[in-house]
Short mmCIF file of C-alpha atoms (C1' of nucleotides) in Angstrom, two decimals:
data_model
loop_
_atom_site.label_atom_id
_atom_site.label_comp_id
_atom_site.label_asym_id
_atom_site.label_seq_id
_atom_site.Cartn_x
_atom_site.Cartn_y
_atom_site.Cartn_z
CA UNK S 25 25.03 121.61 104.11
CA UNK S 26 28.26 120.86 102.29
CA UNK S 27 28.03 123.79 99.91
CA UNK S 28 31.35 125.52 100.07
CA UNK S 29 32.22 128.40 97.86
CA UNK S 30 31.99 126.94 94.42
CA UNK S 31 33.09 129.37 91.71
CA UNK S 32 30.41 130.48 89.31
CA UNK S 33 32.18 129.08 86.25
CA UNK S 34 31.63 125.66 87.67
CA UNK S 35 28.03 126.29 88.67
CA UNK S 36 27.34 127.37 85.13
CA UNK S 37 28.48 124.01 83.81
CA UNK S 38 26.48 121.91 86.23
CA UNK S 39 23.13 122.30 84.47
CA UNK S 40 24.78 121.12 81.28
CA UNK S 41 26.13 118.01 82.97
CA UNK S 42 22.72 117.47 84.46
CA UNK S 43 21.06 117.69 81.08
CA UNK S 44 23.40 115.04 79.74
CA UNK S 45 22.92 112.82 82.76
CA UNK S 46 19.15 112.91 82.37
CA UNK S 47 19.58 111.63 78.85
CA UNK S 48 21.94 108.88 79.95
CA UNK S 49 19.65 107.92 82.78
CA UNK S 50 16.78 107.31 80.42
CA UNK S 51 18.87 104.99 78.28
CA UNK S 52 20.58 103.13 81.05
CA UNK S 53 19.62 103.84 84.63
CA UNK S 54 21.91 102.09 87.08
CA UNK S 55 24.86 102.45 84.75
CA UNK S 56 27.98 104.56 85.16
CA UNK S 57 29.50 107.26 83.00
CA UNK S 58 33.14 108.23 82.59
CA UNK S 59 34.45 111.76 82.66
CA UNK S 60 35.36 111.22 79.03
CA UNK S 61 31.85 110.48 77.91
CA UNK S 62 30.29 113.13 80.09
CA UNK S 63 32.79 115.67 78.84
CA UNK S 64 32.30 114.69 75.24
CA UNK S 65 28.55 115.20 75.49
CA UNK S 66 28.89 118.44 77.41
CA UNK S 67 31.57 120.10 75.36
CA UNK S 68 34.13 120.05 78.16
CA UNK S 69 37.47 118.27 78.60
CA UNK S 70 37.51 115.14 80.78
CA UNK S 71 39.97 116.74 83.19
CA UNK S 72 37.63 119.63 83.68
CA UNK S 73 34.69 117.38 84.32
CA UNK S 74 36.63 115.62 87.05
CA UNK S 75 37.77 118.89 88.57
CA UNK S 76 34.21 120.21 88.58
CA UNK S 77 32.71 117.10 90.06
CA UNK S 78 35.45 116.93 92.63
CA UNK S 79 34.70 120.53 93.58
CA UNK S 80 31.10 119.73 94.40
CA UNK S 81 32.02 116.64 96.33
CA UNK S 82 30.84 114.05 93.85
CA UNK S 83 32.88 110.86 93.78
CA UNK S 84 33.35 108.27 91.10
CA UNK S 85 34.98 104.90 91.11
CA UNK S 86 38.43 104.59 89.54
CA UNK S 87 38.36 102.29 86.58
CA UNK S 88 34.62 102.68 86.17
CA UNK S 89 33.29 106.18 86.29
CA UNK S 90 30.47 107.99 88.04
CA UNK S 91 27.15 106.42 88.94
CA UNK S 92 24.67 108.18 86.71
CA UNK S 93 21.76 108.26 89.09
CA UNK S 94 23.79 109.29 92.12
CA UNK S 95 25.54 112.02 90.20
CA UNK S 96 22.28 113.30 88.80
CA UNK S 97 20.79 113.49 92.26
CA UNK S 98 23.86 115.21 93.59
CA UNK S 99 23.63 117.87 90.89
CA UNK S 100 19.93 118.36 91.44
CA UNK S 101 20.62 118.80 95.10
CA UNK S 102 23.34 121.38 94.58
CA UNK S 103 21.20 123.31 92.10
CA UNK S 104 18.22 123.27 94.46
CA UNK S 105 16.26 121.28 91.94
CA UNK S 106 15.17 118.72 94.48
CA UNK S 107 12.67 121.16 95.89
CA UNK S 108 9.91 122.86 93.92
CA UNK S 109 11.04 126.12 92.37
CA UNK S 110 8.25 128.50 91.58
CA UNK S 111 8.79 131.05 88.84
CA UNK S 112 6.92 134.11 87.68
CA UNK S 113 7.11 135.92 84.36
CA UNK S 114 6.87 139.69 84.12
CA UNK S 115 5.99 141.03 80.71
CA UNK S 116 3.81 138.89 78.50
CA UNK S 117 4.51 140.31 75.08
CA UNK S 118 5.92 138.29 72.22
CA UNK S 119 8.83 136.94 74.14
CA UNK S 120 7.24 136.52 77.55
CA UNK S 121 4.36 134.66 75.99
CA UNK S 122 6.64 132.30 74.14
CA UNK S 123 8.77 131.67 77.19
CA UNK S 124 5.66 130.90 79.21
CA UNK S 125 4.44 128.33 76.74
CA UNK S 126 7.92 126.90 76.39
CA UNK S 127 8.29 126.34 80.10
CA UNK S 128 4.82 124.90 80.49
CA UNK S 129 5.35 122.53 77.59
CA UNK S 130 8.83 121.46 78.61
CA UNK S 131 8.14 120.82 82.26
CA UNK S 132 4.68 119.37 82.07
CA UNK S 133 5.36 116.09 80.38
CA UNK S 134 9.02 115.95 81.22
CA UNK S 135 10.97 114.90 84.31
CA UNK S 136 10.28 116.23 87.69
CA UNK S 137 12.50 119.25 87.65
CA UNK S 138 10.24 121.01 90.06
CA UNK S 139 10.48 124.13 87.98
CA UNK S 140 6.97 125.47 88.03
CA UNK S 141 5.51 128.53 86.37
CA UNK S 142 3.02 129.99 88.82
CA UNK S 143 2.29 133.55 87.77
CA UNK S 144 2.26 135.97 84.86
CA UNK S 145 2.31 139.74 85.07
CA UNK S 146 1.90 142.65 82.69
CA UNK S 147 0.99 146.30 82.98
CA UNK S 148 -0.92 146.51 79.71
CA UNK S 149 -4.68 146.52 80.54
CA UNK S 150 -5.46 144.85 77.23
CA UNK S 151 -3.40 141.83 78.20
CA UNK S 152 -4.22 141.63 81.89
CA UNK S 153 -6.93 139.07 82.53
CA UNK S 154 -6.04 136.81 79.62
CA UNK S 155 -4.99 133.28 80.31
CA UNK S 156 -2.15 131.07 79.16
CA UNK S 157 -2.66 127.39 79.84
CA UNK S 158 -4.77 128.12 82.87
CA UNK S 159 -2.48 130.76 84.32
CA UNK S 160 -4.06 134.19 84.43
CA UNK S 161 -2.12 137.31 83.58
CA UNK S 162 -2.18 139.58 86.62
CA UNK S 163 -1.78 143.30 86.77
CA UNK S 164 1.70 144.36 87.73
CA UNK S 165 0.19 146.49 90.48
CA UNK S 166 -0.51 143.47 92.61
CA UNK S 167 2.93 141.98 92.10
CA UNK S 168 4.30 142.18 95.61
CA UNK S 169 1.18 140.64 97.11
CA UNK S 170 1.07 137.81 94.60
CA UNK S 171 4.76 137.10 95.04
CA UNK S 172 4.47 136.42 98.73
CA UNK S 173 1.09 134.73 98.34
CA UNK S 174 2.36 132.29 95.71
CA UNK S 175 5.82 132.11 97.22
CA UNK S 176 7.97 132.48 94.12
CA UNK S 177 11.43 133.97 94.47
CA UNK S 178 12.52 133.70 90.88
CA UNK S 179 11.37 135.82 87.99
CA UNK S 180 11.78 135.95 84.24
CA UNK S 181 11.83 139.52 83.02
CA UNK S 182 10.56 140.15 79.51
CA UNK S 183 9.56 143.80 79.57
CA UNK S 184 10.84 146.64 77.36
CA UNK S 185 14.32 147.95 78.23
CA UNK S 186 12.94 151.24 79.49
CA UNK S 187 10.85 149.61 82.20
CA UNK S 188 13.27 146.91 83.25
CA UNK S 189 15.16 148.78 85.95
CA UNK S 190 11.96 149.99 87.59
CA UNK S 191 10.53 146.51 87.59
CA UNK S 192 13.72 145.07 89.07
CA UNK S 193 13.41 147.47 91.96
CA UNK S 194 9.84 146.31 92.53
CA UNK S 195 11.11 142.76 92.49
CA UNK S 196 13.64 143.61 95.13
CA UNK S 197 10.95 145.03 97.38
CA UNK S 198 8.84 141.95 96.85
CA UNK S 199 11.61 139.66 98.02
CA UNK S 200 12.61 138.20 94.66
CA UNK S 201 16.09 136.68 94.75
CA UNK S 202 16.88 135.69 91.19
CA UNK S 203 16.01 137.24 87.85
CA UNK S 204 16.54 136.04 84.32
CA UNK S 205 16.54 139.25 82.33
CA UNK S 206 15.61 139.27 78.66
CA UNK S 207 15.42 143.04 78.36
CA UNK S 208 18.23 144.42 76.22
CA UNK S 209 19.86 146.42 78.98
CA UNK S 210 22.32 145.78 81.77
CA UNK S 211 20.47 146.06 85.06
CA UNK S 212 21.98 147.25 88.27
CA UNK S 213 21.16 144.55 90.78
CA UNK S 214 19.59 145.75 94.03
CA UNK S 215 21.04 144.19 97.14
CA UNK S 216 20.05 140.55 97.52
CA UNK S 217 19.11 139.95 93.91
CA UNK S 218 21.04 137.89 91.42
CA UNK S 219 20.51 138.87 87.81
CA UNK S 220 21.43 136.97 84.73
CA UNK S 221 21.21 139.03 81.54
CA UNK S 222 20.44 137.30 78.30
CA UNK S 223 19.85 138.98 74.98
CA UNK S 224 19.21 137.32 71.67
CA UNK S 225 20.65 140.27 69.79
CA UNK S 226 23.86 140.18 71.74
CA UNK S 227 24.29 136.53 70.90
CA UNK S 228 23.62 137.15 67.24
CA UNK S 229 26.10 140.00 67.12
CA UNK S 230 28.66 137.90 68.89
CA UNK S 231 28.27 135.24 66.23
CA UNK S 232 28.32 137.80 63.46
CA UNK S 233 31.94 138.44 64.28
CA UNK S 234 32.87 134.99 63.10
CA UNK S 235 31.27 135.29 59.67
CA UNK H 13 41.97 144.25 57.60
CA UNK H 14 43.27 145.07 61.05
CA UNK H 15 41.55 142.20 62.77
CA UNK H 16 44.17 140.46 64.83
CA UNK H 17 43.42 137.60 67.12
CA UNK H 18 41.02 139.11 69.59
CA UNK H 19 40.12 136.69 72.38
CA UNK H 20 36.52 135.60 72.50
CA UNK H 21 35.92 137.01 75.97
CA UNK H 22 36.41 140.43 74.51
CA UNK H 23 34.29 139.79 71.43
CA UNK H 24 31.47 138.72 73.72
CA UNK H 25 31.50 142.10 75.44
CA UNK H 26 31.53 144.18 72.29
CA UNK H 27 27.83 143.79 71.49
CA UNK H 28 27.04 145.00 74.99
CA UNK H 29 29.16 148.08 74.56
CA UNK H 30 27.51 148.62 71.22
CA UNK H 31 24.06 148.41 72.76
CA UNK H 32 24.98 151.07 75.28
CA UNK H 33 26.56 153.26 72.64
CA UNK H 34 23.43 153.18 70.53
CA UNK H 35 21.47 154.47 73.47
CA UNK H 36 24.01 157.21 74.15
CA UNK H 37 24.07 158.16 70.49
CA UNK H 38 20.35 158.77 70.46
CA UNK H 39 20.59 161.11 73.42
CA UNK H 40 23.68 162.97 72.37
CA UNK H 41 25.25 162.24 69.01
CA UNK H 42 28.58 163.95 68.59
CA UNK H 43 29.33 163.62 72.28
CA UNK H 44 31.97 161.52 73.98
CA UNK H 45 31.76 158.83 76.64
CA UNK H 46 34.29 157.88 79.29
CA UNK H 47 35.35 154.36 80.08
CA UNK H 48 33.70 154.92 83.45
CA UNK H 49 30.28 155.65 82.05
CA UNK H 50 30.49 152.99 79.39
CA UNK H 51 31.61 150.48 81.98
CA UNK H 52 28.90 151.47 84.40
CA UNK H 53 26.20 150.93 81.81
CA UNK H 54 27.70 147.69 80.57
CA UNK H 55 28.44 146.04 83.90
CA UNK H 56 32.19 146.09 83.38
CA UNK H 57 35.04 147.89 85.13
CA UNK H 58 36.48 150.98 83.49
CA UNK H 59 39.92 149.39 83.21
CA UNK H 60 38.45 146.48 81.38
CA UNK H 61 36.59 148.71 78.99
CA UNK H 62 39.83 150.46 78.12
CA UNK H 63 41.69 147.19 77.67
CA UNK H 64 38.96 145.86 75.44
CA UNK H 65 38.75 148.95 73.31
CA UNK H 66 42.49 149.11 73.10
CA UNK H 67 42.54 145.52 71.91
CA UNK H 68 40.31 146.29 68.97
CA UNK H 69 42.26 149.38 68.06
CA UNK H 70 39.75 151.98 69.18
CA UNK H 71 41.28 155.17 70.51
CA UNK H 72 39.91 157.78 72.86
CA UNK H 73 41.17 161.15 73.85
CA UNK H 74 42.81 161.50 77.26
CA UNK H 75 40.85 163.82 79.48
CA UNK H 76 37.72 163.43 77.40
CA UNK H 77 36.80 159.90 76.50
CA UNK H 78 35.73 158.08 73.37
CA UNK H 79 33.79 159.65 70.56
CA UNK H 80 30.44 157.89 70.69
CA UNK H 81 29.73 157.80 66.99
CA UNK H 82 33.23 156.75 65.98
CA UNK H 83 33.34 154.03 68.60
CA UNK H 84 29.95 152.75 67.59
CA UNK H 85 31.03 152.56 63.97
CA UNK H 86 34.23 150.83 64.93
CA UNK H 87 32.33 148.20 66.88
CA UNK H 88 29.85 147.69 64.08
CA UNK H 89 32.74 147.25 61.73
CA UNK H 90 34.48 144.67 63.88
CA UNK H 91 31.26 142.76 64.41
CA UNK H 92 30.51 142.80 60.68
CA UNK H 93 27.38 144.79 61.35
CA UNK H 94 28.18 147.36 58.70
CA UNK H 95 27.18 144.90 56.02
CA UNK H 96 23.80 143.21 55.74
CA UNK H 97 23.66 139.98 57.69
CA UNK H 98 21.02 137.59 56.50
CA UNK H 99 19.69 135.05 58.95
CA UNK H 100 17.51 131.99 58.64
CA UNK H 101 15.53 130.18 61.29
CA UNK H 102 15.21 126.42 61.33
CA UNK H 103 12.33 125.07 63.38
CA UNK H 104 9.25 127.22 63.65
CA UNK H 105 7.59 125.81 66.73
CA UNK H 106 6.82 127.83 69.82
CA UNK H 107 10.29 129.17 70.23
CA UNK H 108 11.27 129.60 66.60
CA UNK H 109 8.05 131.43 65.94
CA UNK H 110 8.61 133.80 68.82
CA UNK H 111 12.20 134.45 67.84
CA UNK H 112 11.11 135.21 64.30
CA UNK H 113 8.58 137.78 65.41
CA UNK H 114 11.02 139.20 67.92
CA UNK H 115 13.69 139.77 65.30
CA UNK H 116 11.29 141.21 62.78
CA UNK H 117 9.85 143.56 65.34
CA UNK H 118 13.14 144.64 66.80
CA UNK H 119 14.98 145.29 63.56
CA UNK H 120 12.20 146.74 61.47
CA UNK H 121 11.63 150.02 63.19
CA UNK H 122 14.97 150.15 64.86
CA UNK H 123 18.45 151.20 63.75
CA UNK H 124 20.11 149.85 60.72
CA UNK H 125 21.78 146.83 62.19
CA UNK H 126 21.56 145.07 58.89
CA UNK H 127 20.42 141.94 60.65
CA UNK H 128 17.78 140.61 58.37
CA UNK H 129 15.60 137.56 58.72
CA UNK H 130 15.28 136.11 55.24
CA UNK H 131 14.05 132.55 55.60
CA UNK H 132 12.14 130.13 57.80
CA UNK H 133 12.31 126.35 57.68
CA UNK H 134 10.49 123.46 59.23
CA UNK H 135 9.99 119.81 58.44
CA UNK H 136 6.43 119.58 59.69
CA UNK H 137 4.08 119.56 56.64
CA UNK H 138 1.37 121.25 58.67
CA UNK H 139 3.56 124.25 59.25
CA UNK H 140 5.31 124.47 55.89
CA UNK H 141 3.63 127.03 53.67
CA UNK H 142 2.44 129.28 56.45
CA UNK H 143 3.67 132.83 56.59
CA UNK H 144 5.10 135.03 59.31
CA UNK H 145 5.15 138.69 58.45
CA UNK H 146 5.50 137.97 54.78
CA UNK H 147 8.18 135.33 55.16
CA UNK H 148 7.05 131.89 54.04
CA UNK H 149 7.99 128.79 55.94
CA UNK H 150 9.89 126.50 53.60
CA UNK H 151 10.31 122.78 53.74
CA UNK H 152 13.60 121.74 55.23
CA UNK H 153 14.20 119.59 52.16
CA UNK H 154 15.04 122.61 50.10
CA UNK H 155 17.35 124.12 52.69
CA UNK H 156 20.64 123.92 50.89
CA UNK H 157 19.22 125.45 47.74
CA UNK H 158 17.52 128.27 49.57
CA UNK H 159 20.60 129.00 51.60
CA UNK H 160 22.79 129.68 48.59
CA UNK H 161 19.94 131.36 46.73
CA UNK H 162 19.21 133.80 49.53
CA UNK H 163 22.82 133.99 50.63
CA UNK H 164 22.48 133.61 54.37
CA UNK H 165 25.35 132.13 56.34
CA UNK H 166 23.87 132.40 59.81
CA UNK H 167 21.12 130.28 61.28
CA UNK H 168 19.03 130.16 64.39
CA UNK H 169 18.31 126.59 65.37
CA UNK H 170 15.06 125.97 67.23
CA UNK H 171 14.35 122.31 66.55
CA UNK H 172 13.91 119.48 69.07
CA UNK H 173 17.12 118.17 70.63
CA UNK H 174 16.89 114.88 68.77
CA UNK H 175 17.03 116.51 65.37
CA UNK H 176 19.57 119.20 66.12
CA UNK H 177 22.76 117.33 65.26
CA UNK H 178 21.35 116.13 61.96
CA UNK H 179 20.26 119.61 61.05
CA UNK H 180 23.65 121.07 61.95
CA UNK H 181 25.27 118.67 59.55
CA UNK H 182 22.90 119.80 56.81
CA UNK H 183 23.85 123.35 57.66
CA UNK H 184 27.49 122.51 57.26
CA UNK H 185 26.88 121.09 53.82
CA UNK H 186 24.92 124.17 52.87
CA UNK H 187 27.80 126.46 53.75
CA UNK H 188 26.38 127.91 56.95
CA UNK H 189 29.11 129.44 59.13
CA UNK H 190 27.41 130.42 62.38
CA UNK H 191 24.59 128.87 64.38
CA UNK H 192 22.72 130.07 67.41
CA UNK H 193 21.45 126.86 68.94
CA UNK H 194 18.37 126.85 71.13
CA UNK H 195 18.04 123.08 71.26
CA UNK H 196 18.82 121.69 74.70
CA UNK H 197 21.84 119.70 73.63
CA UNK H 198 25.52 120.35 73.07
CA UNK H 199 26.23 120.06 69.38
CA UNK H 200 29.46 118.88 67.87
CA UNK H 201 30.42 121.59 65.43
CA UNK H 202 31.33 120.39 61.95
CA UNK H 203 34.44 121.95 60.49
CA UNK H 204 33.92 125.58 59.56
CA UNK H 205 30.87 126.17 61.72
CA UNK H 206 30.74 128.23 64.86
CA UNK H 207 28.02 127.26 67.30
CA UNK H 208 26.74 129.16 70.26
CA UNK H 209 24.51 127.10 72.54
CA UNK H 210 21.83 128.82 74.54
CA UNK H 211 19.25 127.14 76.70
CA UNK H 212 16.61 128.78 78.80
CA UNK H 213 16.50 125.83 81.18
CA UNK H 214 20.22 125.92 81.74
CA UNK H 215 20.01 129.59 82.66
CA UNK H 216 17.13 128.94 85.03
CA UNK H 217 18.97 126.09 86.73
CA UNK H 218 22.07 128.20 87.02
CA UNK H 219 20.04 130.86 88.79
CA UNK H 220 18.30 128.31 90.94
CA UNK H 221 21.61 127.65 92.65
CA UNK H 222 21.55 131.10 94.15
CA UNK H 223 18.12 130.79 95.74
"C1'" DA R 13 50.89 180.50 77.33
"C1'" DA R 14 50.69 178.10 81.34
"C1'" DG R 15 48.41 175.35 84.83
"C1'" DG R 16 44.67 172.34 86.45
"C1'" DG R 17 41.69 168.61 85.96
"C1'" DA R 18 40.21 164.61 83.78
"C1'" DT R 19 40.87 160.41 81.28
"C1'" DT R 20 43.41 157.43 78.26
"C1'" DG R 21 46.71 153.63 77.28
"C1'" DT R 22 49.47 150.06 79.09
"C1'" DG R 23 53.15 147.62 81.54
"C1'" DA R 24 53.23 144.64 85.33
"C1'" DA R 25 51.15 142.25 89.22
"C1'" DA R 26 47.41 139.42 90.75
"C1'" DA R 27 43.80 136.28 90.30
"C1'" DA R 28 41.20 132.93 88.08
"C1'" DT R 29 40.84 129.15 85.09
"C1'" DC R 30 42.42 125.32 82.62
"C1'" DG R 31 44.93 121.16 81.23
"C1'" DC R 32 48.60 117.84 81.93
"C1'" DA R 33 50.34 113.93 83.77
"C1'" DC R 34 50.59 110.49 86.94
"C1'" DA R 35 50.03 107.98 91.36
"C1'" DA R 36 46.30 105.70 93.59
"C1'" DG R 37 42.53 102.84 93.40
"C1'" DG R 38 39.22 99.79 91.56
"C1'" DT R 39 37.40 96.02 88.20
"C1'" DA R 40 37.30 92.04 85.46
"C1'" DG R 41 39.14 88.09 83.65
"C1'" DT R 42 42.17 84.22 84.04
"C1'" DA P 3 45.23 85.60 93.88
"C1'" DC P 4 47.35 87.85 90.32
"C1'" DT P 5 47.65 90.59 86.25
"C1'" DA P 6 46.16 93.82 82.92
"C1'" DC P 7 43.51 97.53 82.17
"C1'" DC P 8 40.84 101.50 82.94
"C1'" DT P 9 39.46 105.74 85.24
"C1'" DT P 10 39.50 108.74 89.16
"C1'" DG P 11 41.45 112.51 91.94
"C1'" DT P 12 44.80 116.11 92.22
"C1'" DG P 13 49.37 118.70 92.60
"C1'" DC P 14 51.46 121.68 89.64
"C1'" DG P 15 52.59 124.44 85.87
"C1'" DA P 16 50.67 127.02 81.82
"C1'" DT P 17 47.56 130.09 80.15
"C1'" DT P 18 44.06 133.35 80.25
"C1'" DT P 19 41.73 137.10 82.23
"C1'" DT P 20 41.31 140.79 85.37
"C1'" DT P 21 42.86 144.47 88.15
"C1'" DC P 22 46.04 147.98 89.58
"C1'" DA P 23 48.56 152.08 89.14
"C1'" DC P 24 50.64 155.71 86.91
"C1'" DA P 25 52.98 158.29 83.18
"C1'" DA P 26 51.43 160.46 79.05
"C1'" DT P 27 48.04 163.14 76.81
"C1'" DC P 28 44.66 166.44 75.84
"C1'" DC P 29 41.13 169.98 76.74
"C1'" DC P 30 39.72 174.12 79.05
"C1'" DT P 31 40.12 178.11 81.70
"C1'" DT P 32 42.44 181.99 83.00
#
DNA sequence: AAGGGATTGTGAAAAATCGCACAAGGTAGT
DNA sequence: ACTACCTTGTGCGATTTTTCACAATCCCTT
């Protein structure tokens, strides 16, 4: 495959381009888009758009722009979104619950992003056994088994900060490769796992600076 | 005030340092922390920690480290977290609802971060009038009035993508200065408003690359 | 009071990222 | 076919960010 070493800054912008392209595709499939328009709608300079697209091997036509559909497909390919991606959620409290419903809602009716929520886990006996939109909440004890059985390699972590590191280690053992961490703590990534920390409070505090 | 022009990369790391410092403070108030330990727990190199802290005018003692309490207070000061920060949420669907409960829960029992949720807004008549933990959901029509009445300048945006830009413009008129945007769209910031976009799907797609 | 050990603070180098500017290439209209 | 116009692709320089390395500083023990 033609995936060279693309720097992470670029990878981070690709989903944003993709989001814009999906919108454009709905309005005018078969059309083209310029780096100016794509940049405008993505919050990025045109030059940067071109640099990014060039880095992933996408080509446009001088004088015209980039073919929307082709570019979209290219991005989906790079981001592995042309195959089904199964995701599990660990921790079904306030946040985990909301995220679950959000994902189900967003990817049920919408385009075929192949992002599929397949399992929910919690360690609280009062929650285990409940259902969210037909997906049962499993006990965390059976995590490793379920992970290989259902074949998901990506996890959303929404447990309390104190438990997060322990859970990450379990994930590692179970062969999980990517984790989106909502727990308010920086996790040390075990070998072979990619972690992306995200914390609402951190974002709010960041913004607070600019008040 | 001694706030020079601190680059945003640094500002973004400050809340993370602060989060770590709060944890350290609980365990051992009055103690000091080295740039090594602080870096370790924040996912940042020691050198970078020192550069960052130096940039905001925080000083440590050679051979010892930084006084935890003093550093924490310094960070809170820089991030405006030593005054009360009132926040409103616009859009109380799945996500907005969850965020509301998350904030209330996290900042009620916890430390005095002075981050206070003071208002909820929606335009759906079926939702308007409901209550979440004692906070009524107001009609979006009265937004501007409520904003100046309650004095909040920061907003969490959790409306559908189609409405987001319109709402941001209303925010601008109402004197809002900072917005945490959960809508899956890049918003053009009106003059005087700082926007931070955050999108669960974008994060998931970013991670998907590394599978 | 003096020496040892640890850690800060920061210039200066290195690396990463970004943006400019323009030649090359393509289209559409005459 | 030719011209006018538009947009890509990219070398290169500017800027930002990170890392290195070490002198200066301070505590603690003896």
